Coordinates of C-alpha atoms and ligand atoms in Angstrom, one line a residue:
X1230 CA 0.0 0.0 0.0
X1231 CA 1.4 3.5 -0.9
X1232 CA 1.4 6.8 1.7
X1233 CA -0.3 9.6 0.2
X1234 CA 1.5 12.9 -0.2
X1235 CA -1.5 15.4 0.9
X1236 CA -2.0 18.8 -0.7
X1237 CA -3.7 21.0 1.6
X1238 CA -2.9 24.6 1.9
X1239 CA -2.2 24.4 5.6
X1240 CA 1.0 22.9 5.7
X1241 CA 0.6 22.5 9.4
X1242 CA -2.6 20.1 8.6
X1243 CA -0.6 18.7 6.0
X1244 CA 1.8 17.3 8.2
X1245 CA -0.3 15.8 10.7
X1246 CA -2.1 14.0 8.2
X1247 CA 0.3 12.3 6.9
X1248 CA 2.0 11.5 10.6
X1249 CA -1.7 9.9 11.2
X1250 CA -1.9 8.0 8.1
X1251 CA 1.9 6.6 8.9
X1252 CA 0.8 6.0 12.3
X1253 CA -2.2 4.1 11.9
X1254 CA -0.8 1.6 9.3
X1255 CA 2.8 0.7 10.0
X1256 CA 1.8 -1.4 12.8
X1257 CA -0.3 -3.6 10.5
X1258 CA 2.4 -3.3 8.0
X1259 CA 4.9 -4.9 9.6
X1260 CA 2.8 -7.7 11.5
X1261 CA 2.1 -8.5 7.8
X1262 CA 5.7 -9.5 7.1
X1263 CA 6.9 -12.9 7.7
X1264 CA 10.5 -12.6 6.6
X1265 CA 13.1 -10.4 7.3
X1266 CA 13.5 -9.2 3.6
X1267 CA 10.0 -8.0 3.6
X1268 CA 10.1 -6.2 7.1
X1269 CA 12.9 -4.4 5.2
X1270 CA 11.2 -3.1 2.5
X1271 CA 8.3 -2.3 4.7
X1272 CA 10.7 -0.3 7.0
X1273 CA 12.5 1.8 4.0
X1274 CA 8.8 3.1 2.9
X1275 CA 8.6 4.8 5.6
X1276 CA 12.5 5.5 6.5
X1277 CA 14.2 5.0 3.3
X1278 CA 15.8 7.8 1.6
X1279 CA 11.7 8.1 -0.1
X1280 CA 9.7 7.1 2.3
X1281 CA 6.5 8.6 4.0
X1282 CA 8.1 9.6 7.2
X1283 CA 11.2 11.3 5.4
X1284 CA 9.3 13.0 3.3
X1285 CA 6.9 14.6 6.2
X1286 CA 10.6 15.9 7.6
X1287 CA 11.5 17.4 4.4
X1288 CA 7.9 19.2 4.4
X1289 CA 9.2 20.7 8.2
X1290 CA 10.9 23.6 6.2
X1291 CA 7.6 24.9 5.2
X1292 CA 5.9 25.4 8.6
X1293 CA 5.5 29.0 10.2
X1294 CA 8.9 29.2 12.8
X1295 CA 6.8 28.8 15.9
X1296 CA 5.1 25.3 14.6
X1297 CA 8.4 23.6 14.2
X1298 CA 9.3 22.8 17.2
X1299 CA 6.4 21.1 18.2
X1300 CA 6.2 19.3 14.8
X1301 CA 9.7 18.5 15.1
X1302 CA 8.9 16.7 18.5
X1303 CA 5.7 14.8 17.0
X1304 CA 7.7 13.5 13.9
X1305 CA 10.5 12.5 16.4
X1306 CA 7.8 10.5 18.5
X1307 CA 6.6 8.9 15.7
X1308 CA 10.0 7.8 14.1
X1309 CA 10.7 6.1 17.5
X1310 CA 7.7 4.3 17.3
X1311 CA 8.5 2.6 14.1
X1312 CA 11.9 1.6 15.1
X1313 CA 10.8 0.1 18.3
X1314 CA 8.3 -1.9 16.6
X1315 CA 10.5 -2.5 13.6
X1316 CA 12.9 -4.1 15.9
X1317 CA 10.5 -6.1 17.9
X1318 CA 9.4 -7.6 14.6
X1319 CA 12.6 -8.0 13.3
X1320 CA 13.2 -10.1 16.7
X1321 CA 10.1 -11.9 16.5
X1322 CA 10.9 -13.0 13.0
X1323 CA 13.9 -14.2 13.6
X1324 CA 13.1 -16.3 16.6
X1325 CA 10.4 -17.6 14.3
X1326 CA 12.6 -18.7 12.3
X1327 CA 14.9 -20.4 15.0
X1328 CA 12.2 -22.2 16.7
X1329 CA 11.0 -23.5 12.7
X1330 CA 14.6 -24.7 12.7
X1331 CA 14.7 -26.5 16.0
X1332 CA 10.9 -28.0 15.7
X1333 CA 12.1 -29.2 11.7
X1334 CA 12.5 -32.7 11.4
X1335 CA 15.5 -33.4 13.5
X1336 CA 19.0 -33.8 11.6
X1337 CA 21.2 -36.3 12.7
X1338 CA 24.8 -34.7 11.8
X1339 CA 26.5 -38.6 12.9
X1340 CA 24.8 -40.6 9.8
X1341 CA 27.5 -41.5 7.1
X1342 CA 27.1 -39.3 3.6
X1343 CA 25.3 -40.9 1.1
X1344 CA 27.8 -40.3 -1.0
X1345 CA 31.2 -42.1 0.0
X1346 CA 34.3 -40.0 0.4
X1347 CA 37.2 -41.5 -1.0
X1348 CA 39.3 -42.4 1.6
X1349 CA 43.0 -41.1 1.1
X1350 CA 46.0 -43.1 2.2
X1351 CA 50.1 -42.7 2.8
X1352 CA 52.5 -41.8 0.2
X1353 CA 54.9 -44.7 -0.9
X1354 CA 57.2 -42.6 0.6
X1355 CA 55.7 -42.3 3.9
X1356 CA 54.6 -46.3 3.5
X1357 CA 58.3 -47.2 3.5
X1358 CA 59.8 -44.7 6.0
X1359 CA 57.0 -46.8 8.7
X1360 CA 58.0 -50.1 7.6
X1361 CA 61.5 -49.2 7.9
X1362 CA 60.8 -47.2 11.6
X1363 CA 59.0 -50.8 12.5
X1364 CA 61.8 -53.1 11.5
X1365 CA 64.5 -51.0 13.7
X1366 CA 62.2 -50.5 16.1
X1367 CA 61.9 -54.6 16.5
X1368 CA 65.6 -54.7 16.8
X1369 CA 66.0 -52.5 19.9
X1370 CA 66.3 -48.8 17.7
X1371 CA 65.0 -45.7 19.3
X1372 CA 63.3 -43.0 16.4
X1373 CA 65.1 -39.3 16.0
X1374 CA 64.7 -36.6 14.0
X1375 CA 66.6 -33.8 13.2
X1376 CA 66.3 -30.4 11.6
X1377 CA 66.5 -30.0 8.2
X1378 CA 68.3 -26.2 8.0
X1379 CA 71.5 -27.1 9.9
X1380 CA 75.0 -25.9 10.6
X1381 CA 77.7 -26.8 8.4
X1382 CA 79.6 -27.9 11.5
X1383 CA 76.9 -30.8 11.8
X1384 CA 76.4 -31.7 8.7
X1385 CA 80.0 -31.5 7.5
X1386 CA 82.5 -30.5 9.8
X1387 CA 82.1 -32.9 12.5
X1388 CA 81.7 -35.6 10.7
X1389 CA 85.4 -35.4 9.5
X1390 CA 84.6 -33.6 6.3
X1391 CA 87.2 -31.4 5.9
X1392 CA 86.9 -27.8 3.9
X1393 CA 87.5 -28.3 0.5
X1394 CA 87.5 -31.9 0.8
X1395 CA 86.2 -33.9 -2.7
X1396 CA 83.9 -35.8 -0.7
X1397 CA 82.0 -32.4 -0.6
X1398 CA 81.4 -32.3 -4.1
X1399 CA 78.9 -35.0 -3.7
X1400 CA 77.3 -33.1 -1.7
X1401 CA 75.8 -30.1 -3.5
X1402 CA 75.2 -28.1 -1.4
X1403 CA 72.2 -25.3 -1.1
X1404 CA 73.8 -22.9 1.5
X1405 CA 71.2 -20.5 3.0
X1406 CA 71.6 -17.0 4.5
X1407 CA 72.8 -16.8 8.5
X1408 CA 70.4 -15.6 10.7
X1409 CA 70.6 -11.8 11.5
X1410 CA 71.4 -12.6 14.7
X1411 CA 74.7 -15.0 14.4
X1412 CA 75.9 -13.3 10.9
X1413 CA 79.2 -15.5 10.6
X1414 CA 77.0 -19.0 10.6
X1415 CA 77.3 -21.4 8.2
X1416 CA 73.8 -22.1 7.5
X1417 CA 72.9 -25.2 4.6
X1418 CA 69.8 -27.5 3.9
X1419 CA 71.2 -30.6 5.2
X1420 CA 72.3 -32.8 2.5
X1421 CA 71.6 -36.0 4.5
X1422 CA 70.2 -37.6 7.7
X1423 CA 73.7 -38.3 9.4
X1424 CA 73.3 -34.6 11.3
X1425 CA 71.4 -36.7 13.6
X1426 CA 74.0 -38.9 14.5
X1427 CA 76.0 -36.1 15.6
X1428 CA 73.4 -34.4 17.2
X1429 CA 72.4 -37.6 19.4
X1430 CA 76.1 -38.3 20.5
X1431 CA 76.3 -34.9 21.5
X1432 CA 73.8 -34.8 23.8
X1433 CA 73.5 -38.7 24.9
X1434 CA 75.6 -41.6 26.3
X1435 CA 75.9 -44.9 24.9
X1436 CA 74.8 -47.4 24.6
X1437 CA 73.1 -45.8 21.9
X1438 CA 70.8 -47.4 18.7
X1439 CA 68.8 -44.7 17.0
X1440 CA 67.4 -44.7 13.4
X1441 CA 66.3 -41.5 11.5
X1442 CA 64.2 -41.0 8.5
X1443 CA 63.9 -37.3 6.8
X1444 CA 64.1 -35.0 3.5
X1445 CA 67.4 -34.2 2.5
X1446 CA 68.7 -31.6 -0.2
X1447 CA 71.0 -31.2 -2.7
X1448 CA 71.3 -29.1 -6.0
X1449 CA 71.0 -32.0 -8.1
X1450 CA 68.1 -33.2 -11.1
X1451 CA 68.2 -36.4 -13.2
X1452 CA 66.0 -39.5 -13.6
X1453 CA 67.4 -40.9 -10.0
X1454 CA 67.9 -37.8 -8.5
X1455 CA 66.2 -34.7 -7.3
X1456 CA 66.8 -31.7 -4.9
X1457 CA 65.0 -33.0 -2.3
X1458 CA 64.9 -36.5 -1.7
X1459 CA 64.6 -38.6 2.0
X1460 CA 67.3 -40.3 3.6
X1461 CA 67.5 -42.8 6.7
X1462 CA 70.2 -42.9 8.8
X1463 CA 71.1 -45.2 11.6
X1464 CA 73.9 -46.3 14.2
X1465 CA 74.5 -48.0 17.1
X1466 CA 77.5 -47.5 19.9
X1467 CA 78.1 -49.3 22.6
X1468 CA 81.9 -51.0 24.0
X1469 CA 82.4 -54.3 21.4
X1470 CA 80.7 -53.1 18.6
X1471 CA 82.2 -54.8 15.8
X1472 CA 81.3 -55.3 11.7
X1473 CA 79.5 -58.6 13.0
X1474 CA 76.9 -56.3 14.7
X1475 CA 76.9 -54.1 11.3
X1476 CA 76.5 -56.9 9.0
X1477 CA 73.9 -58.7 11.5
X1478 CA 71.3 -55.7 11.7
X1479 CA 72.0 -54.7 8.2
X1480 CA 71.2 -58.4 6.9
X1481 CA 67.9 -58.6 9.2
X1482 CA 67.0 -55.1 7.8
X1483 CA 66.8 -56.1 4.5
X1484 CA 65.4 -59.6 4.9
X1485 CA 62.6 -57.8 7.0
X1486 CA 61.9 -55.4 4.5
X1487 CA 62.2 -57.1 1.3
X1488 CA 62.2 -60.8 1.9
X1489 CA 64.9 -62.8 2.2
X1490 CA 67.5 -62.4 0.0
X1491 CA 70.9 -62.7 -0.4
X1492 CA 73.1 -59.5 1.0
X1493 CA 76.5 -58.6 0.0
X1494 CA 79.3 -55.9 1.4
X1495 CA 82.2 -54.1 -0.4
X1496 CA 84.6 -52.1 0.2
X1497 CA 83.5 -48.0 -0.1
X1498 CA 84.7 -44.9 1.2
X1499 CA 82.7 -41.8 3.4
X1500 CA 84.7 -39.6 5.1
X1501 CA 82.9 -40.4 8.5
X1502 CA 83.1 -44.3 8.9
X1503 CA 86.3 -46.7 9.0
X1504 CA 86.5 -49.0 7.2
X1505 CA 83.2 -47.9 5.1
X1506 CA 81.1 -50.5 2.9
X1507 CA 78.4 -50.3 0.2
X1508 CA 75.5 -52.7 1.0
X1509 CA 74.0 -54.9 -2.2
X1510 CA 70.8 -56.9 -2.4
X1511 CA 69.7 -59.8 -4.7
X1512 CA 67.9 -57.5 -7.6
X1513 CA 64.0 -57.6 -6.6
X1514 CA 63.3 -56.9 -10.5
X1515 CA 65.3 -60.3 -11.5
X1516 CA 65.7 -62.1 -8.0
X1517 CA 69.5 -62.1 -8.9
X1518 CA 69.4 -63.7 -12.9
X1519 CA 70.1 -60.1 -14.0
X1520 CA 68.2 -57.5 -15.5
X1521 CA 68.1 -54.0 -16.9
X1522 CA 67.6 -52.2 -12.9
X1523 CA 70.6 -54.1 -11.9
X1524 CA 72.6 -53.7 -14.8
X1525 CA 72.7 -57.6 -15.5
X1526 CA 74.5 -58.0 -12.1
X1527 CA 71.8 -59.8 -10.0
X1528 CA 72.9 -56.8 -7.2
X1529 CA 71.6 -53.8 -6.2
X1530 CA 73.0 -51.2 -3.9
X1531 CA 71.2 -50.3 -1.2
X1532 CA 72.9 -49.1 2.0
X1533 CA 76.3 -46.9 2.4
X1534 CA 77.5 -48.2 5.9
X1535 CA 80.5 -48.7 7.8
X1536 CA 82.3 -48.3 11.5
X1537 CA 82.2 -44.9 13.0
X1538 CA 85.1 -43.4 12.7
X1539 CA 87.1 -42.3 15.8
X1540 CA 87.5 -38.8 15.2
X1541 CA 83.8 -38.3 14.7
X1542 CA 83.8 -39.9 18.4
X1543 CA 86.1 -37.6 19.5
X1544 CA 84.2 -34.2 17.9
X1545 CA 80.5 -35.3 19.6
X1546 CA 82.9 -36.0 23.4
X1547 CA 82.5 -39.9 23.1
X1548 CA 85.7 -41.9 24.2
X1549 CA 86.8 -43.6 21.0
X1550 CA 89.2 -46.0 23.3
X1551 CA 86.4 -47.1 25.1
X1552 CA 83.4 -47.1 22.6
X1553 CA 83.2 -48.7 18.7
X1554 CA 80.0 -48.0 16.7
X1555 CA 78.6 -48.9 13.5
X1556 CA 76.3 -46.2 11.3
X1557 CA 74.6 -46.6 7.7
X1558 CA 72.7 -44.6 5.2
X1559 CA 70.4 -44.4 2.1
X1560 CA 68.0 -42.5 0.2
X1561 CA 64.8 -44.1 0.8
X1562 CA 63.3 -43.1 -2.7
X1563 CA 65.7 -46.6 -3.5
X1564 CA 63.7 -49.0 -1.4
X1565 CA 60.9 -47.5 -2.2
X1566 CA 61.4 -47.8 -6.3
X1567 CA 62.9 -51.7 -5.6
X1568 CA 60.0 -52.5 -3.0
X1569 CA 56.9 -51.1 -5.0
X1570 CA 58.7 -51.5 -8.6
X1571 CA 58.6 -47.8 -9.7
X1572 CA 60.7 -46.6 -12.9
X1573 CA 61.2 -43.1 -12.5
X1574 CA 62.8 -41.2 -8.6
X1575 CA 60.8 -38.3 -9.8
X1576 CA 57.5 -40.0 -10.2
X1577 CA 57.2 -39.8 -6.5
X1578 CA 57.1 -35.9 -6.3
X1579 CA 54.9 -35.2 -8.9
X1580 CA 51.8 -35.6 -7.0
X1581 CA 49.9 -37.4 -9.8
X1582 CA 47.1 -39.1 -8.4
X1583 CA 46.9 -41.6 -11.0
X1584 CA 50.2 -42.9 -10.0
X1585 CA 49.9 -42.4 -6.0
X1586 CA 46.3 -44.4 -6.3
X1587 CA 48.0 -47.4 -7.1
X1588 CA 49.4 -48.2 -3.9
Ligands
FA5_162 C1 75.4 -40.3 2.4 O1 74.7 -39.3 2.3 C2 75.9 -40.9 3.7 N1 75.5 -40.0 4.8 C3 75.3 -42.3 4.0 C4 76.0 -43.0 5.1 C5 75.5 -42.9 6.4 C6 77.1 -43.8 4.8 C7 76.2 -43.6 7.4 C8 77.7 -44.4 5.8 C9 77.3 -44.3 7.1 P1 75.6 -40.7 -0.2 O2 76.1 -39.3 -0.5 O3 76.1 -41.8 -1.0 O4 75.9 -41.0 1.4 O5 74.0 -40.7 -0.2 C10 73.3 -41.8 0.2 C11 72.1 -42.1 -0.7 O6 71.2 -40.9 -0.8 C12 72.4 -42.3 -2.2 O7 72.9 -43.6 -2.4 C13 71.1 -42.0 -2.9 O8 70.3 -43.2 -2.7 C14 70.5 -40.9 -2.0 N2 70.7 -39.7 -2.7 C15 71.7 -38.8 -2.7 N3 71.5 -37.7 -3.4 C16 70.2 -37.9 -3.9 C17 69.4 -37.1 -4.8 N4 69.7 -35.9 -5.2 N5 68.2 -37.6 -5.1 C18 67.8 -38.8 -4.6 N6 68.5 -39.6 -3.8 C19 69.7 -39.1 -3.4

């Protein structure tokens, strides 16, 4: 329904008929309104930039002086009035709608979707790093991490890397800017796990048997390679460790993890173990007849191992008189490719889901 400007020549008359027209209909009005979107547009015809009410204040300008402030008192009177009772409706309507809600049919939030969500599972990467964490965990091996920005002193340095050493070369390293706060740092992404072997025989006491699994970086891209890649790392000291104990858990680890199989060692070099070995297993493409993955050998490498060498003993405070130790490496991509017979390293980072859906 639409308020009725009035043209009557007393402008005082004027006014109050239209304040008594507003008056005795918004109440209806808005009772009328069962949403909130309605109230709204009910409200604005009376208070909107055109509505009835503004207009009556616009007309205020033409009363005689004396009139106004009484005018001005019975428009203010009556604008009150329609906000109270537009926000009592505006109450009532939305506890209307609440208590609709609440009375509805009741919604049970617990019943499964009718739809099935497909259910997501671990990355073969994450699927071998647990298997490996359970088979050293069943031969006595505590779990450690450590953090992957490190100090070149524990990464390198006390390992028995020294500056300029070739071994480094290996290791391409991605150095990373000092913190403003220790300027002269030498800050790197570590380029593999064996910072936490440092970093647990610097702050514990043998006996010690810890096993590590983690991303690792190094500036490096090919079809076995990529920048970051995981590695595990393991050792265990104690007073009579000897290669027996090496070759022992080594042996289990890979009969645990792949089947059994037969295990070979040679002869290798890293700067931080003495005398160091390389770690073959019976090819899992071939079972040892040879193949194209083992290069027709029957072999493939799997772990970098060897006996701890002394002076890394002496760098993390542990008597190397007293105490022998064994520690060994990989990249875990490896087992991974052998175990779940994957052709290309970088398949694994590509996030494909046609590719990670197979396992
Ligand atoms: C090491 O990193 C030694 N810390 C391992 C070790 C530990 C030896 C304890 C003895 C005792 P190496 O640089 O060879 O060794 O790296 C070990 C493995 O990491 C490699 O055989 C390879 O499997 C993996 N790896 C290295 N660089 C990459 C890369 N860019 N992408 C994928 N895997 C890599």
């Amino acid at each position: 329904m639409r308020y009725v400007r009035r043209a009557m020549s007393d402008p005082t008359s004027t006014l109050d008929a239209s304040l008594a027209e507003i008056d005795a209909r918004f109440a209806a009005e808005f009772a009328a309104c069962s949403d909130e979107q309605a109230l709204r547009a009910a409200h604005a015809k009376i208070l909107g930039r055109s509505g009835a009410l503004t207009a009556a204040l616009k007309e205020m300008g033409k009363l005689p002086a004396d009139a106004r402030k009484a005018a001005g008192q019975r428009v203010n009177a009556l604008k009150q009035k329609v906000e109270a009772a537009f926000e009592e409706r505006l109450q009532a309507i939305a506890r209307a709608a609440r208590d609709a809600e609440l009375n509805a049919t009741p919604f049970d939030l617990t019943l499964p979707g009718r739809v099935p969500a497909p259910r997501g599972h671990l990355h073969p990467i994450s699927l071998v790093r647990e298997d490996i964490f359970e088979v050293f965990k069943g031969l006595g091996f505590a779990v450690a991490h450590g953090p992957q920005v490190e100090l070149e002193d524990y990464n390198f340095t006390k390992l028995g890397f020294p500056p300029d050493h070739p071994a480094m070369d290996m290791h391409d390293t991605f150095w990373v800017s000092p913190p403003p706060q220790a300027p002269d740092a030498r800050v790197l992404l570590r380029t593999h796990t064996s910072n936490v072997q440092v970093r647990e025989m610097l702050t514990n006491k043998p006996p010690l048997a810890v096993v590590s699994v983690g991303p690792c970086y190094r500036c490096d891209e090919d079809m076995t390679h990529t920048p970051m890649f995981h590695q595990m790392e393991g050792f265990m000291v104690d007073e009579h460790v000897s290669m027996a104990h090496l070759k022992g858990v080594l042996t289990a680890f890979v009969e645990r993890l792949f089947g059994k199989r037969q295990v070979r060692f040679r002869p290798s070099y890293f700067p931080f173990v003495e005398p160091g070995v390389e770690v073959d297993m019976g090819c899992t493409f071939c079972d040892g007849a040879g193949c194209r993955v083992c290069k027709g050998t029957g072999f493939v490498e799997i772990l970098g191992a060897g006996m701890i060498h002394p002076v890394v003993f002496e760098h993390c405070g542990i008597d190397p008189e007293r105490y022998t130790g064994f520690a060994f490496g990989t990249g875990i991509e490896r087992p991974a490719m052998l175990k779940y017979g994957i052709p290309d390293l970088r398949l694994m980072f590509e996030n494909d889901v046609r590719f990670l859906a197979q396992f």
